Coordinates of C-alpha atoms in Angstrom, one line a residue:
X246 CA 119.1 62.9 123.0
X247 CA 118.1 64.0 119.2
X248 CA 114.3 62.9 119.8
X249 CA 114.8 65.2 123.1
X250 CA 115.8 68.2 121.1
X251 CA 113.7 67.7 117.9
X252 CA 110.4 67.6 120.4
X253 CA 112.1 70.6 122.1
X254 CA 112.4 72.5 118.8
X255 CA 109.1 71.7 117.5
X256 CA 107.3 72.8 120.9
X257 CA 109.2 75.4 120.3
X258 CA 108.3 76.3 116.7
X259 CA 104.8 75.9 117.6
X260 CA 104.7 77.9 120.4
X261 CA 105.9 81.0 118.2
X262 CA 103.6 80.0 115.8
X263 CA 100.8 80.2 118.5
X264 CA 101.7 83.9 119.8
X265 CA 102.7 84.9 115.8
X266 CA 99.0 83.9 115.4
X267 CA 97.5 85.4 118.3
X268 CA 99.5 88.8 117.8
X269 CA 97.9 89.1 114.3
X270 CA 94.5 88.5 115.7
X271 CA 95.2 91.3 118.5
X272 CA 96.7 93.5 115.8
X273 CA 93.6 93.1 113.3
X274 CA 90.9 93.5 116.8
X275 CA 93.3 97.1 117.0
X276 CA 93.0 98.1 113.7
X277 CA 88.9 97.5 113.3
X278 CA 88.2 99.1 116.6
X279 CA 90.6 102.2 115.7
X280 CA 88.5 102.2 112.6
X281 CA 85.1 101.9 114.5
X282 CA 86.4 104.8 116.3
X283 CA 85.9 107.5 114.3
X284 CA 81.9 106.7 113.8
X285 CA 81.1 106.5 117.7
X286 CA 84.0 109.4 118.5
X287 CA 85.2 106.7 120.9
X288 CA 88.6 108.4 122.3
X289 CA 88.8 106.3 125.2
X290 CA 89.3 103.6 122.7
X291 CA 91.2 105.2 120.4
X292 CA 93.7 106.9 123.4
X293 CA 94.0 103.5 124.3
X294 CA 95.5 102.0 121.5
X295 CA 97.6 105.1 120.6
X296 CA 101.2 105.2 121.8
X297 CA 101.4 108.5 123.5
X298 CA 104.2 109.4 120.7
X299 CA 102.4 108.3 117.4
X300 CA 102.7 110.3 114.4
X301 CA 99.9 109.5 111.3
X302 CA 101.0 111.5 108.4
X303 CA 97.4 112.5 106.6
X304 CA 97.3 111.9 102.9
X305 CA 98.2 115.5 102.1
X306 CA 101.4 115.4 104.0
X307 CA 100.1 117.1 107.3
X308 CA 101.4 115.6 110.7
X309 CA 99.1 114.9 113.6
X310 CA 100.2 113.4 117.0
X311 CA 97.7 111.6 119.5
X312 CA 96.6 114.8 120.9
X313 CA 95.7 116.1 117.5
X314 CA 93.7 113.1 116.3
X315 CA 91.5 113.1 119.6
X316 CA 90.9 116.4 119.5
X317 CA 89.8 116.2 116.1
X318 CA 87.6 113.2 116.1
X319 CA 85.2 115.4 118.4
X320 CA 85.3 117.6 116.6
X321 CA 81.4 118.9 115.4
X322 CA 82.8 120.3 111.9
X323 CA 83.4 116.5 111.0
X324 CA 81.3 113.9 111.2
X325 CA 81.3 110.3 110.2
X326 CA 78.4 108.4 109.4
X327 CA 80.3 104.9 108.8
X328 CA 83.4 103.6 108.9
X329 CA 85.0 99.9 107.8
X330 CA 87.9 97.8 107.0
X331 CA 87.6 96.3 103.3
X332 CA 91.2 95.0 103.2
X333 CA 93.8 94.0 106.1
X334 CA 97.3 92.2 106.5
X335 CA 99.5 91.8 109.4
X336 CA 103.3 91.5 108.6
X337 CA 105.3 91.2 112.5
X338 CA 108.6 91.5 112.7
X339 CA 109.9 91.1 116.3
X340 CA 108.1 93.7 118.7
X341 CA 107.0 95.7 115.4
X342 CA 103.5 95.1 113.6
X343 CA 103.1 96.6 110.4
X344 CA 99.0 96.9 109.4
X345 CA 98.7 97.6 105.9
X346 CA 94.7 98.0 105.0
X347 CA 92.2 99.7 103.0
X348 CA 89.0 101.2 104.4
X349 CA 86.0 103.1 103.7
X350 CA 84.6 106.0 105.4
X351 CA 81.6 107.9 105.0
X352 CA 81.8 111.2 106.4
X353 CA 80.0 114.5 106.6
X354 CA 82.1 117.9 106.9
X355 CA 80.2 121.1 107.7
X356 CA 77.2 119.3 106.0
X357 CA 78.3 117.8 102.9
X358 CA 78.6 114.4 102.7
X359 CA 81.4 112.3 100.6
X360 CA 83.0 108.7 100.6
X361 CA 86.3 108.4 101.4
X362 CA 88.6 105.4 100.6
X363 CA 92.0 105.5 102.0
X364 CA 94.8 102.9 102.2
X365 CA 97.0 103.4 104.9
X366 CA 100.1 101.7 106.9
X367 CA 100.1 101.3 110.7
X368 CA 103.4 100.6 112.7
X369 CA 102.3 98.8 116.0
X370 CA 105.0 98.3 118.8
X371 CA 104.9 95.8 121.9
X372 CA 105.8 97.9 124.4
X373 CA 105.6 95.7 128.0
X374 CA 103.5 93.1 126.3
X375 CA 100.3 95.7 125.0
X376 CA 100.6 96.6 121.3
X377 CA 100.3 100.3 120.4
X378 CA 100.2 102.4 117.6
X379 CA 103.3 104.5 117.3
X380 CA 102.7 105.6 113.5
X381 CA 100.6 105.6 110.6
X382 CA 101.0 106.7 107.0
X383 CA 97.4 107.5 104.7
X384 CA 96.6 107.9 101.5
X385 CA 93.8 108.5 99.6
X386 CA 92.6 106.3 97.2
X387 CA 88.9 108.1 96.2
X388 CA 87.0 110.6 97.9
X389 CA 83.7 111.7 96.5

């Protein structure tokens, strides 16, 4: 009966293990291709990883919600050239992902060209077993 529940538990553990590992994965995929995003003005992609009630606080305190984002990734006043993860981690706890990273953007606004690095937090939820992005905090690190 003990060798019974001590393979039980250990399928167990690594079983969890398995889907902690596999949620990262899916969590990193999310962030890069939310990143990617802004480059190819891919809102299908990004809609599709937004929660419909995300909230990303901008680095100088400014809300936007889904809408707002998408709507300002088309946007022709800003445009950016390249966009890329330098730094990620994935920290889950339960049906919550927290993706803290560092990325670099090079952008274009009415013109003018400048390099961006930001570092910003992401809170993922499983909602009926898809992640989504429900909020996101930004700051800026350098911006030339």
């Amino acid at each position: 009966m003990k060798s019974s529940l001590t393979i039980l538990l250990t399928i167990g553990i690594i079983t969890a293990s398995f889907a902690q590992n596999k949620d990262t994965q899916i969590l990193k995929k999310l962030n890069h291709d939310w990143i990617s995003s802004y480059v190819t003005k891919d809102t299908a992609t990004m809609s599709r990883i937004f929660a419909d009630d995300l909230v990303l606080v901008s680095p100088n305190g400014k809300t936007f919600h889904k809408k707002d984002i998408l709507t300002n990734v088309i946007s022709p006043a800003q445009e950016y050239t390249s966009a890329k993860v330098d730094t990620v981690s994935v920290r889950l706890i339960g049906n919550v992902g927290l993706v803290s990273a560092k990325a670099s953007v090079v952008a274009k606004t009415n013109g003018k060209p400048s390099t961006i690095r930001t570092s910003y937090l992401d809170v993922y939820e499983k909602r009926k077993g898809r992640w989504y992005a429900v909020a996101s905090q930004v700051a800026l690190l350098s911006a030339n």
